[in-house]
Short mmCIF file of C-alpha atoms in Angstrom, two decimals:
data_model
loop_
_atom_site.label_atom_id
_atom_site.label_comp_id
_atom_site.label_asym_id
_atom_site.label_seq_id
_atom_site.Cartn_x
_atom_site.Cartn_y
_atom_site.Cartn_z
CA UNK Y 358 -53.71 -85.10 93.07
CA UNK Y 359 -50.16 -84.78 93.41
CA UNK Y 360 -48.58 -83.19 96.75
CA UNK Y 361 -45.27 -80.97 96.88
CA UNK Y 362 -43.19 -81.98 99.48
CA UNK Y 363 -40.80 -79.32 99.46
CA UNK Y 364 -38.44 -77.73 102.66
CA UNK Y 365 -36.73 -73.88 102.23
CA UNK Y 366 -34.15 -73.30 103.97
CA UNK Y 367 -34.65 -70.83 106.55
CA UNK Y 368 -34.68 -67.04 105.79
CA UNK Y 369 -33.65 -64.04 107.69
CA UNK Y 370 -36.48 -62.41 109.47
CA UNK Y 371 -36.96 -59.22 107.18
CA UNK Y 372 -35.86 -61.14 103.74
CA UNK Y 373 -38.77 -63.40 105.01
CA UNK Y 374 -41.31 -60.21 105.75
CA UNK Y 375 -40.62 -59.00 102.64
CA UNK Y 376 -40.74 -62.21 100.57
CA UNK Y 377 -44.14 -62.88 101.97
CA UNK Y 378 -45.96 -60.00 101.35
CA UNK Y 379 -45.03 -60.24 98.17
CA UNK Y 380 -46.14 -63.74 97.98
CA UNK Y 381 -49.42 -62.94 99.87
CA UNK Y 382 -49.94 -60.04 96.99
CA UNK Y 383 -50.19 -62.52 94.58
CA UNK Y 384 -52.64 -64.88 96.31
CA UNK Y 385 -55.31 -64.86 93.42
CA UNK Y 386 -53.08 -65.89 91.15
CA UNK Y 387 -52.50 -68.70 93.37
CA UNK Y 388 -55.64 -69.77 94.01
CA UNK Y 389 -56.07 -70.52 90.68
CA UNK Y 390 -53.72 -73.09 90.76
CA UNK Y 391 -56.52 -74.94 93.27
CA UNK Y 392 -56.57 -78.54 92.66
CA UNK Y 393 -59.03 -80.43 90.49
CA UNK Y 394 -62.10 -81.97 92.44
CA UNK Y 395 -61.90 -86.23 91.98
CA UNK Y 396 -65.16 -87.46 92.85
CA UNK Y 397 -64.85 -91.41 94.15
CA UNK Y 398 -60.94 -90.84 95.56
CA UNK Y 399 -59.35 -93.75 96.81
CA UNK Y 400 -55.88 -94.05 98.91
CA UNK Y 401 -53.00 -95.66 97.49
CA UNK Y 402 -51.29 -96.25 100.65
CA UNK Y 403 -50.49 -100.15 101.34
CA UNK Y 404 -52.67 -99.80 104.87
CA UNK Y 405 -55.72 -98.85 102.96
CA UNK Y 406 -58.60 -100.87 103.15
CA UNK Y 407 -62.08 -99.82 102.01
CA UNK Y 408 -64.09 -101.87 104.02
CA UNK Y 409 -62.65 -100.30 107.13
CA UNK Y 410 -62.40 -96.85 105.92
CA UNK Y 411 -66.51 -97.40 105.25
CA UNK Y 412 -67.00 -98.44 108.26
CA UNK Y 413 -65.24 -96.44 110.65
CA UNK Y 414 -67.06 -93.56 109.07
CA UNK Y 415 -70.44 -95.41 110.08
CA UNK Y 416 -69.14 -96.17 113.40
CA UNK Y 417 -68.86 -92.68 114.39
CA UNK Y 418 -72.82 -92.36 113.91
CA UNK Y 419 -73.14 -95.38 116.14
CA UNK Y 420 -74.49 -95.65 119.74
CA UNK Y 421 -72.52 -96.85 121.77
CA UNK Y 422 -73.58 -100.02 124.17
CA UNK Y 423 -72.39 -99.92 128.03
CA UNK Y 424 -72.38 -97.76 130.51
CA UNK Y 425 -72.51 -94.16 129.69
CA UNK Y 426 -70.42 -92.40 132.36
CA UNK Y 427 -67.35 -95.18 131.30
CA UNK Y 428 -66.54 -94.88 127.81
CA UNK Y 429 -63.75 -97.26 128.65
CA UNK Y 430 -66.74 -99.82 128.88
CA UNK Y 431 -68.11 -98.93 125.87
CA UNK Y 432 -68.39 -101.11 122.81
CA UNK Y 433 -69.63 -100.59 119.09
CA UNK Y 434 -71.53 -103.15 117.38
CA UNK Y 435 -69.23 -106.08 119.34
CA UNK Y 436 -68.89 -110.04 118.39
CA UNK Y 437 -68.81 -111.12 121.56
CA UNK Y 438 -65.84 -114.82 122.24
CA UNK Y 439 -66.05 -117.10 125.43
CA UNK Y 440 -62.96 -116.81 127.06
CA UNK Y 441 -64.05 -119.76 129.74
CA UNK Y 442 -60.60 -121.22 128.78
CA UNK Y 443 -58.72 -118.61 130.25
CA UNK Y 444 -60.16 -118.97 133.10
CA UNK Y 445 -57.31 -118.70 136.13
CA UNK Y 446 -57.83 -118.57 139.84
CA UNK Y 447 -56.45 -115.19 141.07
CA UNK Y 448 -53.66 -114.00 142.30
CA UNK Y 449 -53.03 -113.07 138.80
CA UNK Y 450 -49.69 -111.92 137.12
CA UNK Y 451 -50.77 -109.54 134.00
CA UNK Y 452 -47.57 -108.28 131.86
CA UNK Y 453 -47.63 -105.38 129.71
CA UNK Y 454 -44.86 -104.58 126.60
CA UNK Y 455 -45.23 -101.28 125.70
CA UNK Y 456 -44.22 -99.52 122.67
CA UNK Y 457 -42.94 -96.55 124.92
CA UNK Y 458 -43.66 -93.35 127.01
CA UNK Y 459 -42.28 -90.80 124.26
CA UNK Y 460 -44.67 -88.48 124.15
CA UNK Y 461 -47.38 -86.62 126.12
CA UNK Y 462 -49.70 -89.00 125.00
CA UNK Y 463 -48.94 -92.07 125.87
CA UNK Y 464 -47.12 -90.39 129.57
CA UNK Y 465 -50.60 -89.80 130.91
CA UNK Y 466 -52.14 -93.10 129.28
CA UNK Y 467 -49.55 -95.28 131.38
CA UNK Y 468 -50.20 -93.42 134.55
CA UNK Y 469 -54.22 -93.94 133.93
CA UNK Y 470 -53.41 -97.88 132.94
CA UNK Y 471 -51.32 -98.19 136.53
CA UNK Y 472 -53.76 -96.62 138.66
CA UNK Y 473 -56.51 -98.59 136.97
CA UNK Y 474 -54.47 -102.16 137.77
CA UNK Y 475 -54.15 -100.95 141.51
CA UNK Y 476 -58.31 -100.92 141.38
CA UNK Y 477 -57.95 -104.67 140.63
CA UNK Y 478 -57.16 -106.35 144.21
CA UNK Y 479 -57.16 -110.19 141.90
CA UNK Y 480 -53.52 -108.69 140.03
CA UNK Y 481 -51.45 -109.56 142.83
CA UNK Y 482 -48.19 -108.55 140.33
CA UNK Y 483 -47.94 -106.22 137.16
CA UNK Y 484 -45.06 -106.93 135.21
CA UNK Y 485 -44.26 -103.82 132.69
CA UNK Y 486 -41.45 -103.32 129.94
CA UNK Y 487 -40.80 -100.04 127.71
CA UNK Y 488 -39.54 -100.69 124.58
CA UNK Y 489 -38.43 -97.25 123.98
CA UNK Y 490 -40.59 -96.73 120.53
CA UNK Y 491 -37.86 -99.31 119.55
CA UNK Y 492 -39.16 -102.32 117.26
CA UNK Y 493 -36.58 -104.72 117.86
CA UNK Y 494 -36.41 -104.21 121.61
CA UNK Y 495 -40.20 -104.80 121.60
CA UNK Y 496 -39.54 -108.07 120.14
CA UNK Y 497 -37.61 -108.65 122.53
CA UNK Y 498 -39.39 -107.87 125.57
CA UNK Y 499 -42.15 -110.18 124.31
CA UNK Y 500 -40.17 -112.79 123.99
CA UNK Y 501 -38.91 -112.36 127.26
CA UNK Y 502 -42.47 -111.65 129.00
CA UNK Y 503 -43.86 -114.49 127.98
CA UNK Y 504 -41.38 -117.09 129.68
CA UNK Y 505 -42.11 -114.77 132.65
CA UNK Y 506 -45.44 -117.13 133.59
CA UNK Y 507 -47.56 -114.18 132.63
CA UNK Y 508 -51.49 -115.16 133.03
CA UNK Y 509 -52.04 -112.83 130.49
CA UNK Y 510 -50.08 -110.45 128.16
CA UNK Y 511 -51.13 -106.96 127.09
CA UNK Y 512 -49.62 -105.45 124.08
CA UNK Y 513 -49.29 -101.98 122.85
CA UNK Y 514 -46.88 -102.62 119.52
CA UNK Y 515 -44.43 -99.89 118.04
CA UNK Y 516 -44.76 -100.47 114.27
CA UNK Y 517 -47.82 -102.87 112.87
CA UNK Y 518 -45.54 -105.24 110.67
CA UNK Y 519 -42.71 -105.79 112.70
CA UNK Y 520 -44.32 -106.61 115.43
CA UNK Y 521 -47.25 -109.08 114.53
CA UNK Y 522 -44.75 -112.31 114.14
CA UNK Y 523 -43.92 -111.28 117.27
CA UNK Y 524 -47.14 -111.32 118.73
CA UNK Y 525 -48.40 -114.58 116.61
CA UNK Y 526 -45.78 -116.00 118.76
CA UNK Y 527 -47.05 -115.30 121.91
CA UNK Y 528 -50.63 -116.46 121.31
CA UNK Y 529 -49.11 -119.61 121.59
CA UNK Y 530 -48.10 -119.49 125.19
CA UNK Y 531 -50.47 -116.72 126.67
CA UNK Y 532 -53.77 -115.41 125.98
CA UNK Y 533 -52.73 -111.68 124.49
CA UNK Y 534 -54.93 -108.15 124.81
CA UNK Y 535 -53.77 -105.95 121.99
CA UNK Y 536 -54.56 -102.16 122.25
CA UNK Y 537 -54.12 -98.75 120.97
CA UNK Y 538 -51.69 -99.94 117.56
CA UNK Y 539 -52.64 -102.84 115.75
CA UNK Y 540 -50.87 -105.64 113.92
CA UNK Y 541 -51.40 -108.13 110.87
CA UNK Y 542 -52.88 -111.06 113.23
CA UNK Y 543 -56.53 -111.72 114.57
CA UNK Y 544 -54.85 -114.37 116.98
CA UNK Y 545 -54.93 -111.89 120.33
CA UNK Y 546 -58.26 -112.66 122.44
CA UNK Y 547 -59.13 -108.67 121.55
CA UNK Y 548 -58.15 -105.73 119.91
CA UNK Y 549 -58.80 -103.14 121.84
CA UNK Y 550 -58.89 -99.26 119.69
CA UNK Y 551 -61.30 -96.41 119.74
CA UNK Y 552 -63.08 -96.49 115.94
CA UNK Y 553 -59.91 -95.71 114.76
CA UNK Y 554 -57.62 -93.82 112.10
CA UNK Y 555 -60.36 -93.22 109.43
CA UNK Y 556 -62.63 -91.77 111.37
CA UNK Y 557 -60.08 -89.27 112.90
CA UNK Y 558 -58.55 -88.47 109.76
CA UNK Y 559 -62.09 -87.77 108.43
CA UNK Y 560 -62.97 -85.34 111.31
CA UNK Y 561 -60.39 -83.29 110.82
CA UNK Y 562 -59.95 -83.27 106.81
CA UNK Y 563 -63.89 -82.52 106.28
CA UNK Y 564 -63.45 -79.72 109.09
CA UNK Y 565 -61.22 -78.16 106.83
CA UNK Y 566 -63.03 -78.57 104.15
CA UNK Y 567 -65.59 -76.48 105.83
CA UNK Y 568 -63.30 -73.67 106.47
CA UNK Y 569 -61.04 -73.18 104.03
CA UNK Y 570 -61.86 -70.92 101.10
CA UNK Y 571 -61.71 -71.99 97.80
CA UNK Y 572 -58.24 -71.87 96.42
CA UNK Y 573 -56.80 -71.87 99.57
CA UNK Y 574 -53.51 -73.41 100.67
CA UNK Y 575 -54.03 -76.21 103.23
CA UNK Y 576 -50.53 -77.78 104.75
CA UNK Y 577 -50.38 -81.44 106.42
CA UNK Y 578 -48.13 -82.22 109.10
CA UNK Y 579 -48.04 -86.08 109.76
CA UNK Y 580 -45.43 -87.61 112.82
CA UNK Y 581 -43.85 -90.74 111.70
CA UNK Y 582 -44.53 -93.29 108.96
CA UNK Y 583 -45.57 -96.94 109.37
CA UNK Y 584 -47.92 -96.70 111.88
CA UNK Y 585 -51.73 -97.79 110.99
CA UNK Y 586 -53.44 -95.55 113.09
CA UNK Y 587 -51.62 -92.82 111.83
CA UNK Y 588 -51.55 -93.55 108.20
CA UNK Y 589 -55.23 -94.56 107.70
CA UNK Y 590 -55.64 -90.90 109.64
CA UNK Y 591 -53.53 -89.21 106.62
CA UNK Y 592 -55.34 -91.76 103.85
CA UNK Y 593 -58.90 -90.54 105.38
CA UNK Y 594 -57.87 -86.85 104.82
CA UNK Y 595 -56.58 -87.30 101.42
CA UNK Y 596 -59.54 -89.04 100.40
CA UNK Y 597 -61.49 -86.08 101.41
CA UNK Y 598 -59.00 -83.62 100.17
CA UNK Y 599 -59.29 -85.02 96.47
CA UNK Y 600 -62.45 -85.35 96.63
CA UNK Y 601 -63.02 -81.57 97.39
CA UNK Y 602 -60.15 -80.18 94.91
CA UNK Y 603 -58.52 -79.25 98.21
CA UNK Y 604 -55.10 -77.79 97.62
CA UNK Y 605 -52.55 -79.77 99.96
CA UNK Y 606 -49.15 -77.81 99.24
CA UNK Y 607 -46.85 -79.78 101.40
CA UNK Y 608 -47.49 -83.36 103.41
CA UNK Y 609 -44.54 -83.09 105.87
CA UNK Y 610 -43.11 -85.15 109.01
CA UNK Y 611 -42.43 -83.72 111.94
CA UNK Y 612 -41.53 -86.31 113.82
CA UNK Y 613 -42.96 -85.08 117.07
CA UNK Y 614 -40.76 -81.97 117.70
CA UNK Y 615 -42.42 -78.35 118.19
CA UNK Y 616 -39.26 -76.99 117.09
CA UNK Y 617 -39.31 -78.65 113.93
CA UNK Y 618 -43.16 -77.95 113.69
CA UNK Y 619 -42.90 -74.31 113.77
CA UNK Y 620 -39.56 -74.56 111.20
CA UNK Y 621 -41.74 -76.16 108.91
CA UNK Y 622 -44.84 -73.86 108.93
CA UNK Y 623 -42.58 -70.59 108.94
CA UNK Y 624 -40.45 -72.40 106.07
CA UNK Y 625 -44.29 -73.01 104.12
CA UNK Y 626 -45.84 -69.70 104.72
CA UNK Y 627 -42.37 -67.93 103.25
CA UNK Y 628 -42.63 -70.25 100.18
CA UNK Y 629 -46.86 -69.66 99.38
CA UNK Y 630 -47.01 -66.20 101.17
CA UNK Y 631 -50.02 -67.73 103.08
CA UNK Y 632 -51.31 -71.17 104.52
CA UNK Y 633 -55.12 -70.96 104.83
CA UNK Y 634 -55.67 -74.07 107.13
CA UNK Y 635 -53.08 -76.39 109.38
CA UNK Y 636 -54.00 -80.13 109.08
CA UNK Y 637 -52.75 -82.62 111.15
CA UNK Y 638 -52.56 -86.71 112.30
CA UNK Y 639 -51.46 -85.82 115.83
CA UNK Y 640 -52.95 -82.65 118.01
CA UNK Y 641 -49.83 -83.00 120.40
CA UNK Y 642 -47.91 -80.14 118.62
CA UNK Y 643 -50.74 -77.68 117.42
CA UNK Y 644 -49.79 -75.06 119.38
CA UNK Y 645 -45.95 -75.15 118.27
CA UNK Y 646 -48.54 -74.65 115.16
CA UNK Y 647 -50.17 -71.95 116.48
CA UNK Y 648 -46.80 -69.99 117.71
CA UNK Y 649 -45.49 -70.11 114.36
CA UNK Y 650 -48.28 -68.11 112.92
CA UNK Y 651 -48.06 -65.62 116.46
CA UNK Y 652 -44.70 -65.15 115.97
CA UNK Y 653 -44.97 -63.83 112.13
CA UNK Y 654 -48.29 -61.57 113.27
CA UNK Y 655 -50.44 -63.93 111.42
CA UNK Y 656 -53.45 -65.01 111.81
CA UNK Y 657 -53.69 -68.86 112.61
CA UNK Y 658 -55.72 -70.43 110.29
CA UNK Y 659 -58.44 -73.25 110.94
CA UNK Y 660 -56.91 -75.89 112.32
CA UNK Y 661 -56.87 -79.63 113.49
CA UNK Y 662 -55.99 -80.00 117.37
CA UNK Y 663 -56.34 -82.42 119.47
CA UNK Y 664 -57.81 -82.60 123.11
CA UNK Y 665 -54.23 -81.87 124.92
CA UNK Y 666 -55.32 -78.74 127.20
CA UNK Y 667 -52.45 -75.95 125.55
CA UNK Y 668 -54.50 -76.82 122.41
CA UNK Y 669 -57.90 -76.70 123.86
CA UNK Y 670 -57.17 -73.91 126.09
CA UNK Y 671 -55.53 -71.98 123.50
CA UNK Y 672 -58.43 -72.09 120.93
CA UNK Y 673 -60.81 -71.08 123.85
CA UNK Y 674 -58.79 -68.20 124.94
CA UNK Y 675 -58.17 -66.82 121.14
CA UNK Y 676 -61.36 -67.65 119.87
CA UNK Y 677 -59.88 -69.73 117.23
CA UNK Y 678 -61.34 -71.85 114.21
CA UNK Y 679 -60.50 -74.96 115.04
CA UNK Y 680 -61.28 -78.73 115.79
CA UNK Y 681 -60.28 -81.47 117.85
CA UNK Y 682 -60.98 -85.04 116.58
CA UNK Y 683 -59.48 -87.33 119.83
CA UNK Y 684 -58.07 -90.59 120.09
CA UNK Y 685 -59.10 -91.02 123.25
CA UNK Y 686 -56.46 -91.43 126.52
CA UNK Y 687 -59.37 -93.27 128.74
CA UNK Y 688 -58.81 -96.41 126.72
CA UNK Y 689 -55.20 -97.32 128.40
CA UNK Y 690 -58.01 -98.63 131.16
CA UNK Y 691 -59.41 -100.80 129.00
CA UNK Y 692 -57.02 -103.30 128.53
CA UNK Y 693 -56.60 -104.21 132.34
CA UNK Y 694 -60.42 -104.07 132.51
CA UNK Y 695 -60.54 -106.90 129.76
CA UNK Y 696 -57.73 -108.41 131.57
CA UNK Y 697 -60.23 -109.01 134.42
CA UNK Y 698 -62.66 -110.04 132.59
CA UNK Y 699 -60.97 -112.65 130.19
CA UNK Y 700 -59.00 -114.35 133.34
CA UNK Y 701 -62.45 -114.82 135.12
CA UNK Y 702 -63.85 -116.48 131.92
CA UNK Y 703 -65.82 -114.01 130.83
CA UNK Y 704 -67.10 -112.46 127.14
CA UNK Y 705 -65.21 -109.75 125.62
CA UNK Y 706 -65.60 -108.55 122.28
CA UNK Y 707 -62.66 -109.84 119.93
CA UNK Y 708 -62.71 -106.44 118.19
CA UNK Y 709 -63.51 -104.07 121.20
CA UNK Y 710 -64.01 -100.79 119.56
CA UNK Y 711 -64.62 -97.83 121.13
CA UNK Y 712 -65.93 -94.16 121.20
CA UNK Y 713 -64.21 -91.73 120.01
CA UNK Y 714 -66.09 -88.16 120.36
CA UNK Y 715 -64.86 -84.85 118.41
CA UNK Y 716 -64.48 -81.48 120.46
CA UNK Y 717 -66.25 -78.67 118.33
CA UNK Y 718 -66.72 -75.08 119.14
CA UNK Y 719 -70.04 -76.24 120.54
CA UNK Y 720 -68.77 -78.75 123.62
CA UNK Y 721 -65.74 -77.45 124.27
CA UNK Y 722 -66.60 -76.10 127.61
CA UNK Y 723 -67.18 -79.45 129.10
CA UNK Y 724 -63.77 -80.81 128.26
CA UNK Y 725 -62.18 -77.54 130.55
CA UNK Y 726 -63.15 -78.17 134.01
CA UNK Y 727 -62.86 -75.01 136.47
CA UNK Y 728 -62.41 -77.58 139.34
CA UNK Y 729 -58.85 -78.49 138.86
CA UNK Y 730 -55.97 -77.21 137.48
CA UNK Y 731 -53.94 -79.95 134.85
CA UNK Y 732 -50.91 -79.34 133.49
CA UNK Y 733 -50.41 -77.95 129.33
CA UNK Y 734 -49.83 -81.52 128.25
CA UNK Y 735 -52.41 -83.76 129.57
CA UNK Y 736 -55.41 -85.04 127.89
CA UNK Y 737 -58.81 -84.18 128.58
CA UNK Y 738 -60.20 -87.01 127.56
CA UNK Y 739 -57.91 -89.44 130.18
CA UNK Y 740 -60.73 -91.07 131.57
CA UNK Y 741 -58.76 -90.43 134.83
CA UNK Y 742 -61.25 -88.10 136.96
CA UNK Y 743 -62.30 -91.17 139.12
CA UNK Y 744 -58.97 -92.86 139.73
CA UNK Y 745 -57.42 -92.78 143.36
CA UNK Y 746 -54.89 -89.64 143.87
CA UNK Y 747 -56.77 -87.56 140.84
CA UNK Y 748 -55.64 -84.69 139.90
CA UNK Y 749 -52.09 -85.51 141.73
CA UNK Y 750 -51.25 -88.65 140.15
CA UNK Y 751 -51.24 -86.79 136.50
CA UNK Y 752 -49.49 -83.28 137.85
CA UNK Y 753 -52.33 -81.27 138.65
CA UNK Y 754 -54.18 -79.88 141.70
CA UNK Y 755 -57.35 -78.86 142.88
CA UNK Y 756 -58.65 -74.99 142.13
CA UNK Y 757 -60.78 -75.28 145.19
#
């Protein structure tokens, strides 16, 4: 199945009324042009891998083990390592390269992973660089950390190529957590990820599925390139696209702007006249998504979220069709947890995977508490509620 990746430029408001209702008259015509089922797709894309994809969908029928009120404890199906010779006497010095703090996301993830390390008397200092979402500076902060006498090193890498030399480097000198991103090495102690890019790919793509009619006109909006959690999210989807004779009319970077997000979906609804459902990799931008169909006097279409409260609060208040598949913000804790555990000598999984639940129509209540007030762009799945200084810490206040 071939995808048009094709930008208009943008048209003056009433040549763009007009040019769309014309469109929009013609929409059997178009649906005709609906793309050819392909039972048995497969992904092309150079982070594919079929075992994974396989098995990230069975992972998300999996239960869970550990403690059920701390999904940040939770593991599925883990291979447990001894980590006896890590072993250090606290105080401990943990260090942390991060790949940055450039979006909503990751914000409220490294406020959740700081208030976790002051729950941890034994870390006596936390060292922490930003790298800016900049590869090479990444590279270097590692190298720099690690001559730092670091008990332990935490990684969250930019890009998945260019950093794993990196990395391999540093598991010579210090034992290394890996979370969140992954890289091209099984040398860190764990790799820390909910089930992963697949699975939330999958969510969303099948959701659409679902909900669009036949013939309809489904557009994909992607962030950046070259990161595996992202692409195996977009390589998921298009499996499921091809295999449904889905019509994808445009796969498009956004590259994490809401401006550019609504210039794109205006640009695509004056081209097709009408976009019948709004996938995408990243949730942090669906209402930029949303606007763009408000501001025409549109309908939004179903769409693919995430659980950032403008989304989730949006698609309560309007009733929309939509879904959120999460990468869940609670497991920024889980790294200094494992931290703990791997400098007092104990077993961690090497592959700590873990859950990462879908917000439907049906449970979306219990993801908007009434109890305290967050602000648009935090995460409702931050794993945060028990912290010291919650709802503060992350910008919000109590409604009592």
């Amino acid at each position: 199945m071939s995808h048009r990746i094709t930008r208009l430029a943008r048209l003056p408001r009433a040549a763009f009324i007009f040019f769309a209702a014309m469109l929009a008259i013609s929409s059997f015509a178009m649906q005709a042009s609906a793309q050819d089922a392909t039972p048995g797709a497969t992904s092309d894309s150079p982070f594919f891998n079929q075992e994974d994809y396989e098995s990230q969908l069975a992972q998300m029928e999996a239960e869970p083990q550990g403690p059920e009120d701390q999904p940040w404890l939770q593991m599925i199906d883990p291979e447990m390592v001894d980590t006896s010779e890590y072993a250090t006497e606290s105080p401990w010095h943990v260090c942390f390269s991060n790949a940055g703090v450039n979006n909503p996301w990751r914000a409220v993830g490294w406020e959740t992973m700081q208030a976790q390390v002051e729950e941890i008397p034994e870390i006596e200092t936390f060292t922490a660089v930003d790298a800016e979402g900049d590869d090479n500076k990444q590279i270097s902060d590692i190298q720099d950390l690690v001559g730092q006498d670091c008990d332990i090193l935490i990684v969250s890498p930019n890009t998945t190529e260019a950093l794993t030399p990196a990395i391999e480097s540093a598991c010579e000198q210090v034992p290394v957590i890996v979370f969140d991103r992954g890289v091209n090495t099984d040398c860190p102690v764990t790799f820390i990820h909910p089930i992963g890019g697949y699975a939330y790919g999958a969510a969303g793509a099948d959701f659409i599925v679902e909900n669009v009619p036949e013939g309809g006109n489904v557009l994909a909006l992607r962030i950046l390139p070259g990161v595996d959690v992202l692409e195996t999210r977009w390589a998921a989807a298009d499996i499921a696209f091809q295999e449904a004779g889905i019509n994808v009319v445009g796969v498009e970077f956004t590259e994490g702007d809401r401006a550019n997000v609504k210039s794109i979906v205006t640009d695509y609804i004056a081209q097709y006249g009408q976009i019948d459902g709004v996938w995408m990799d990243a949730g942090q931008d669906a209402v930029a998504v949303i606007e763009a169909f408000e501001d025409l006097g549109m309908d939004v279409p179903p769409i693919v979220g995430e659980d950032q409260l403008d989304f989730l609060t949006a698609w309560q208040d309007q009733g929309l069709t939509a879904v959120a598949p999460t990468y869940p913000n609670f497991q920024w804790r889980t790294p200094v947890l494992a931290a703990q555990m791997i400098l007092s000598g104990e077993e961690v999984p090497s592959e700590w995977v873990l859950p990462q639940p879908i917000i439907t129509e049906d449970n979306i209540d219990q993801y908007l508490s009434a109890d305290v007030t967050m602000p648009p762009l935090h995460y409702a799945l931050c794993g945060c509620e028990d912290l010291p200084d919650y709802p503060e810490r992350w910008g919000g206040e109590s409604s009592g």
